[in-house]
Coordinates of C-alpha atoms and ligand atoms in Angstrom, one line a residue:
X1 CA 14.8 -66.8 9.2
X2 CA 16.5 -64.9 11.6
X3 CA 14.2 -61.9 13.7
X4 CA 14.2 -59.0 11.6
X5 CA 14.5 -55.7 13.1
X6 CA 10.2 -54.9 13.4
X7 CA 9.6 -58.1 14.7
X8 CA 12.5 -57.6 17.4
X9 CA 10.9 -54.7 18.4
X10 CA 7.6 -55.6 18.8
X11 CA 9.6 -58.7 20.9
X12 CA 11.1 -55.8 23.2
X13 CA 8.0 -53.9 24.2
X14 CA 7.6 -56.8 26.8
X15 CA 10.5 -55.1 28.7
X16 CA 10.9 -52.1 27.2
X17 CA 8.4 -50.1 29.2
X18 CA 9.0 -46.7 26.4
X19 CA 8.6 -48.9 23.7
X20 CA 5.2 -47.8 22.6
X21 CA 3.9 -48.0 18.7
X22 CA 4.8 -44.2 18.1
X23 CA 8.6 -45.1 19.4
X24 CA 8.4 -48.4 16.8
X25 CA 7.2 -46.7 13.9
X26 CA 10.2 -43.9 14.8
X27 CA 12.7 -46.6 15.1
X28 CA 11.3 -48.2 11.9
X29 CA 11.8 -44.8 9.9
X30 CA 14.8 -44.4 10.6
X31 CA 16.3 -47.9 10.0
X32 CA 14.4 -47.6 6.5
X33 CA 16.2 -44.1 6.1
X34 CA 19.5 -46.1 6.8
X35 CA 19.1 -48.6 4.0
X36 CA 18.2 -45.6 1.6
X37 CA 21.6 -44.0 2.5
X38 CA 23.3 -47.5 2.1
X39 CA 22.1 -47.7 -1.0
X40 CA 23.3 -44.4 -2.3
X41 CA 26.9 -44.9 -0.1
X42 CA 26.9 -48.4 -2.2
X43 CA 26.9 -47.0 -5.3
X44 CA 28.1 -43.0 -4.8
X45 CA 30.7 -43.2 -7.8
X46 CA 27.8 -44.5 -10.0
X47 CA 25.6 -41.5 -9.3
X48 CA 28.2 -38.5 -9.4
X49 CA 27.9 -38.0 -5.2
X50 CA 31.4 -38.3 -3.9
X51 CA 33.2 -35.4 -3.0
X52 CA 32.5 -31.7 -1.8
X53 CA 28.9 -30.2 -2.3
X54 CA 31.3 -27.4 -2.4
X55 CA 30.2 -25.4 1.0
X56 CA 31.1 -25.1 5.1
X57 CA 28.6 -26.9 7.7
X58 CA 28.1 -25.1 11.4
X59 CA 31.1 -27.3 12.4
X60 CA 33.4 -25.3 9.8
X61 CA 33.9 -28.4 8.1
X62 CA 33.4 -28.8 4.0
X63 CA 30.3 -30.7 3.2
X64 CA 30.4 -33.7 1.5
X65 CA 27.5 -34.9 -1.1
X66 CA 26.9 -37.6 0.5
X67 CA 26.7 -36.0 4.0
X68 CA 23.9 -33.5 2.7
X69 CA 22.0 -36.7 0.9
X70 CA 22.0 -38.4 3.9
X71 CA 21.1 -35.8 5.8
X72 CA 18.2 -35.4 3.6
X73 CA 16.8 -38.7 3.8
X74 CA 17.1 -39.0 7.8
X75 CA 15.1 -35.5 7.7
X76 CA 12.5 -36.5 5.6
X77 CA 11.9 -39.9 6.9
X78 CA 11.3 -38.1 10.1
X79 CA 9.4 -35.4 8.9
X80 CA 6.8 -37.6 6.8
X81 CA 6.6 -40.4 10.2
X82 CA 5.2 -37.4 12.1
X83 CA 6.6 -38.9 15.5
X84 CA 9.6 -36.3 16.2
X85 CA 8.9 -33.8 17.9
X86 CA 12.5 -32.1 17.7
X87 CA 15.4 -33.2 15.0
X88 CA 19.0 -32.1 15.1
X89 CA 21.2 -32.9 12.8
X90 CA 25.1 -32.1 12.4
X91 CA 24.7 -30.6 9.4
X92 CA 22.0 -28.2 10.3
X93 CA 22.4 -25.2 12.8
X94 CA 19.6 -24.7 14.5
X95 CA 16.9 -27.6 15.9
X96 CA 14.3 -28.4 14.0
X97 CA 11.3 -27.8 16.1
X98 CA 8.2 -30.1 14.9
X99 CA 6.2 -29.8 17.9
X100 CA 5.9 -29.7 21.4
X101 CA 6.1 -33.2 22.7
X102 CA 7.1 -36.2 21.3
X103 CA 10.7 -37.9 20.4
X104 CA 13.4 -35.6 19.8
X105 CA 16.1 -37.3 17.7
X106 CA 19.9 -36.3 16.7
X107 CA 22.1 -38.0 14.4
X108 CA 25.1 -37.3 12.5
X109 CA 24.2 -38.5 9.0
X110 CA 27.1 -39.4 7.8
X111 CA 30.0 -40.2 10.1
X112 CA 33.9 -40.2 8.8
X113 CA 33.5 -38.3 5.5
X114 CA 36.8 -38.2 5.3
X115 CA 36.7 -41.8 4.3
X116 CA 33.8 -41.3 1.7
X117 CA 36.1 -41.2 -1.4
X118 CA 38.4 -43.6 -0.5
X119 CA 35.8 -46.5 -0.2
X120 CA 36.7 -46.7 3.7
X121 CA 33.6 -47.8 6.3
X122 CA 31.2 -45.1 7.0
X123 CA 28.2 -44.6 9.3
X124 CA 24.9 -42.9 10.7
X125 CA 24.8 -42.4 14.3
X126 CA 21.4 -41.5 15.7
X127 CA 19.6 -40.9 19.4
X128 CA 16.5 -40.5 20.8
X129 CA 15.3 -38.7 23.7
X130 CA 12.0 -38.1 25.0
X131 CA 10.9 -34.2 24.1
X132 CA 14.0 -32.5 24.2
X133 CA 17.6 -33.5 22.6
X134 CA 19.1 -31.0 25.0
X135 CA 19.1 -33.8 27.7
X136 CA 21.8 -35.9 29.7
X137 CA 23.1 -38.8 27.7
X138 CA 21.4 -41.3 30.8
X139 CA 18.1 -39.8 29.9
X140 CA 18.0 -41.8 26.5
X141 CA 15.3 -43.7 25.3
X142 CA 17.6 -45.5 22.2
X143 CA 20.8 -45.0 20.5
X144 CA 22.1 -46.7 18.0
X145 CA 24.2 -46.8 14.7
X146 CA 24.5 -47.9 11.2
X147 CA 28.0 -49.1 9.6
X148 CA 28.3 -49.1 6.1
X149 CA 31.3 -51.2 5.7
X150 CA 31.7 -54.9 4.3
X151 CA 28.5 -55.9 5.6
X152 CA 25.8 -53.2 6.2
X153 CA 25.0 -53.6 10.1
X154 CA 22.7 -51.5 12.9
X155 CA 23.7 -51.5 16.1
X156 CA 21.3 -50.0 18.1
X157 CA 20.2 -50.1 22.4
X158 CA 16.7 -50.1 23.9
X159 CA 18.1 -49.3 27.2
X160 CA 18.1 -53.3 27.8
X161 CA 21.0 -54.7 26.2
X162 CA 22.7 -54.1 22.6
X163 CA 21.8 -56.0 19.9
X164 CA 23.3 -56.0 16.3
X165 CA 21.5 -56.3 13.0
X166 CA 22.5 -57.4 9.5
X167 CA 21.3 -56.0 6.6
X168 CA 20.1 -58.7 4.4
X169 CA 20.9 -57.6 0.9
X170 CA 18.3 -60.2 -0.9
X171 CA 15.5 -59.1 1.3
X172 CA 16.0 -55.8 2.3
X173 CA 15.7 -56.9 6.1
X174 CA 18.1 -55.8 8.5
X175 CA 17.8 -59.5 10.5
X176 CA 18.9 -60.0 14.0
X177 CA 22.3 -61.5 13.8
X178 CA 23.9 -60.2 17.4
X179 CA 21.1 -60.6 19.9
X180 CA 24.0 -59.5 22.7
X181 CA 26.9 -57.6 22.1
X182 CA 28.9 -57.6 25.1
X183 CA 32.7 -55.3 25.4
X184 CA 35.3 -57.9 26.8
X185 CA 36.4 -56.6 30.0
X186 CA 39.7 -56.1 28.7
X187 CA 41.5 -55.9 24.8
X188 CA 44.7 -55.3 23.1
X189 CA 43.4 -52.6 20.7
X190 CA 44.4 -49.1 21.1
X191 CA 42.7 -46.6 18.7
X192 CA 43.8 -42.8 18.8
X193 CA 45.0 -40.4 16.2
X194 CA 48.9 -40.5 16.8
X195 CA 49.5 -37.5 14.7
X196 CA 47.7 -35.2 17.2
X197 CA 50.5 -36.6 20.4
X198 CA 52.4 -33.2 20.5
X199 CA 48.9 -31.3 21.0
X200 CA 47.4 -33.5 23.6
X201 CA 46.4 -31.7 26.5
X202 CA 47.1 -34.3 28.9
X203 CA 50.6 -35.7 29.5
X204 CA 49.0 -38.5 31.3
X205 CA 47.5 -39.5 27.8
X206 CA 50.7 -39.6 27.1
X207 CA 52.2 -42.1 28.8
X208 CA 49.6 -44.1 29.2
X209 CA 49.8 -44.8 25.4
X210 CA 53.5 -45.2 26.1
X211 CA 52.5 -47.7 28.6
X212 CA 50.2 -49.5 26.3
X213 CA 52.5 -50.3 23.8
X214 CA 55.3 -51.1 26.7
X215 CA 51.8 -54.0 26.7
X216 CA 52.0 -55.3 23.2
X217 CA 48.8 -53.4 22.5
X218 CA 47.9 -52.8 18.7
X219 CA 47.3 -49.3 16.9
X220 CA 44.1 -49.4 15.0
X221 CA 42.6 -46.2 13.6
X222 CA 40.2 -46.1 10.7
X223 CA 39.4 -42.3 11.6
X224 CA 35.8 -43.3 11.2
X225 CA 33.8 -43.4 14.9
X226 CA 31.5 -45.1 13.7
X227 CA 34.0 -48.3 12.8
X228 CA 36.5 -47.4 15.7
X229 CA 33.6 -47.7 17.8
X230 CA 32.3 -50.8 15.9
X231 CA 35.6 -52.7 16.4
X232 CA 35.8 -51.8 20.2
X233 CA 32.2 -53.1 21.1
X234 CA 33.3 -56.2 19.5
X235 CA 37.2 -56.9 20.1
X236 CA 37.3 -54.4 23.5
X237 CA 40.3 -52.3 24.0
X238 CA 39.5 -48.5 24.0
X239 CA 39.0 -45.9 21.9
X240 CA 40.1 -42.1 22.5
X241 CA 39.3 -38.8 20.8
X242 CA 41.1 -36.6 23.4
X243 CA 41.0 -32.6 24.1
X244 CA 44.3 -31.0 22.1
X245 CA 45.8 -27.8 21.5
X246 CA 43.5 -27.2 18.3
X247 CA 40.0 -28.4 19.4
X248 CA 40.4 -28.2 23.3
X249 CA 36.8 -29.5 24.0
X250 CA 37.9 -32.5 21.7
X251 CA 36.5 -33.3 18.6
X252 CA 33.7 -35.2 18.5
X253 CA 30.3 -33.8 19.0
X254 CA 27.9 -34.8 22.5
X255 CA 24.6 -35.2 21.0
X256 CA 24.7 -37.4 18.1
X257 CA 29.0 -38.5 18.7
X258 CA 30.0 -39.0 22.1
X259 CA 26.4 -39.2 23.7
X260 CA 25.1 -42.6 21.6
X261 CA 27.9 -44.1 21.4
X262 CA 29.0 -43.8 25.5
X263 CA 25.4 -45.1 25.8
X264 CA 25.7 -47.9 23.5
X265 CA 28.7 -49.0 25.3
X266 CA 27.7 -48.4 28.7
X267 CA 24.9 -50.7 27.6
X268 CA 27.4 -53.5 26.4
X269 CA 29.3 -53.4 29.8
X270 CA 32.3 -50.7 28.8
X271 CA 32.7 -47.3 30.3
X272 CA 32.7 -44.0 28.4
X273 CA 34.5 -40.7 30.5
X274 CA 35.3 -37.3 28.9
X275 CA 38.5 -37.6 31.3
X276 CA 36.8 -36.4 34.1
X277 CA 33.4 -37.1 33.9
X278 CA 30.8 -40.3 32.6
X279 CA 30.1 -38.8 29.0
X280 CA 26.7 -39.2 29.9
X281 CA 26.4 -37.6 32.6
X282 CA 27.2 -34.6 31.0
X283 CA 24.5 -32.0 30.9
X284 CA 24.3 -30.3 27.1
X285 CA 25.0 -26.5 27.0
X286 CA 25.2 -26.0 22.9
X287 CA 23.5 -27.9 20.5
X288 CA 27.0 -28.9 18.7
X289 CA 29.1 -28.8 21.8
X290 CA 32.2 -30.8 21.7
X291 CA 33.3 -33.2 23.9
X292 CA 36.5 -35.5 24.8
X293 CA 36.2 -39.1 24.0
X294 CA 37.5 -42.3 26.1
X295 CA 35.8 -44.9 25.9
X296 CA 35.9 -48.7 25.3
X297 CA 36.5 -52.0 28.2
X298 CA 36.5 -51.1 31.3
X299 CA 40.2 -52.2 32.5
X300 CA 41.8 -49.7 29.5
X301 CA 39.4 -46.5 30.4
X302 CA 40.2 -46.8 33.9
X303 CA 44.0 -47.3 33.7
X304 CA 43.8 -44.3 31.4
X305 CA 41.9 -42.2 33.9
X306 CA 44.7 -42.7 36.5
X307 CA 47.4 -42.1 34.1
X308 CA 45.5 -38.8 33.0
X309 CA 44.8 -38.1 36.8
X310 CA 48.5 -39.2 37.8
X311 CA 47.3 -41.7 39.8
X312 CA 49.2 -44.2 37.6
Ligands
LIG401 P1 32.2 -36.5 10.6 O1 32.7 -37.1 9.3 O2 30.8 -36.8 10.9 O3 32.6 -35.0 10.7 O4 33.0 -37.2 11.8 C1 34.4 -37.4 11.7 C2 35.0 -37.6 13.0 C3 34.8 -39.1 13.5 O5 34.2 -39.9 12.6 C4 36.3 -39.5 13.6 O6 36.5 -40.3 14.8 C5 37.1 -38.3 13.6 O7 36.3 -37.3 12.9 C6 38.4 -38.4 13.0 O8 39.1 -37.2 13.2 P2 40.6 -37.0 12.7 O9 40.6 -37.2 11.2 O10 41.0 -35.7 13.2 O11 41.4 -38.2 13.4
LIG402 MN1 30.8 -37.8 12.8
LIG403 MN1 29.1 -36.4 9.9

């Protein structure tokens, strides 16, 4: 049988220096906290949870039931493993402050609710600092996320690698079944919201989707991070969530969006930039500050950064 995800971890505290108990009974919780929100995602027109809970998160955005259950599971899970010291969460204002010192963790609990009703992939994305989330993405200990899709897979980085887990439905394992995910130097995948081209800041962006397509490349856009993200670790290309006229910091939030996933792909060999800057070298400000998002194989992120520099 293949490793499961304990036994992978108790593997990686030979070269994970971090990688104490505390940080594996953390990581533990909240993979178990995953496969409680797969359940419910698996099964949400069964148990009356789709749509609106009928009220606004911080972000402005109407809440979804399944965003709130999920965010309830990933709270508690944390709360009852007594190892976070600090938990933020998209769907709650303020930081939870638990205690002093220990691991402070973010996470978006449900990622592309838009998608929720119409059976469309879905995911958790989740990171974990050391004592304060209000710390540059290269300061993280682990980041990782959870895709609910076909299969139900966590994808999750040490610092040492990425490695990808399956979610073995029989024995309620999530069992090593990508010990190395590495982004191909180059793709022919281009994932952007189109509809937005008019309100893109940058005219660069422009044409440098202009000159993508002049390449053959392919428009893919499940409007899910989470599985836009997914498909870019594993196929390459690049994946953008720029600044526009409407939301002019982008969309997609630094501590538990951009932030995990720039170092997840960092860690599988792509590049992550907010345009003008390494997403994770950018030092937080707000707890749910927005940044733009480029990020995928390294060949497409840097043509893009010449076009949007007009170097190109
Ligand atoms: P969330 O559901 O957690 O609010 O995140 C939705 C985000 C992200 O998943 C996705 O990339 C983006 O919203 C899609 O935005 P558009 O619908 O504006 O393209
Ligand atoms: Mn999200
Ligand atoms: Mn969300």
């Amino acid at each position: 049988m293949a490793l499961t995800f304990s036994a992978y971890l108790f593997q990686e505290r030979e070269k994970v220096s971090w990688l104490n108990d505390e940080a594996i009974l953390l990581l533990g919780e909240i993979a178990s906290a995953t496969k409680e929100i797969a359940g419910k995602v698996r099964k949400a027109g069964l148990l009356g949870i789709l749509g609106s809970a009928g009220k606004f998160n911080v972000q402005g955005e109407e809440v979804q039931k399944l965003d709130e259950l999920a965010n309830e599971i990933l709270i508690e899970s944390l709360k009852n493993c007594g190892k976070a010291c600090q938990i933020t969460s998209e769907e709650v204002e303020e930081c939870l402050v638990v205690s002093e010192s220990g691991y402070a963790v973010a996470f978006d609990p449900l990622d592309g609710s838009s998608n929720i009703d119409v059976n469309v992939s879905i995911g958790t994305i989740f990171s974990v600092h050391k004592d304060s989330v209000m710390k540059r993405g290269r300061e993280l200990l682990a980041a990782g996320y959870v895709i609910y899709g076909p299969s139900t897979m966590l994808v999750v980085s040490l610092g040492n690698g990425v490695s990808a887990f399956t979610l073995d439905p029989e024995s309620g394992n999530y069992l090593l079944s990508h010990p190395e995910v590495k982004l191909p130097e180059k793709g022919k995948i281009y994932s952007i919201n189109e509809a937005n081209r008019e309100k893109w800041l940058s005219k660069g962006l422009r044409e440098f989707i202009d000159y993508l397509k002049g390449e053959k490349y392919t428009l893919r856009y499940v409007g899910s991070m989470v599985a836009d993200v997914h498909r870019t670790l594993f196929k390459g290309g690049i994946f953008i969530y720029p600044a526009d006229k409407k939301n002019t910091s982008g969309k997609l939030r630094l501590l538990y969006e951009a932030s995990p996933m720039a170092f997840l792909v960092e860690q599988a060999g792509g590049l992550a930039s907010t345009g003008e800057a390494d997403i994770l070298d950018v030092v937080p400000s707000e707890l749910h500050q927005r940044v733009p998002v480029i990020l995928g194989s390294k060949w497409e992120v840097n043509k893009c950064l010449e076009f949007i520099k007009g170097e190109a």
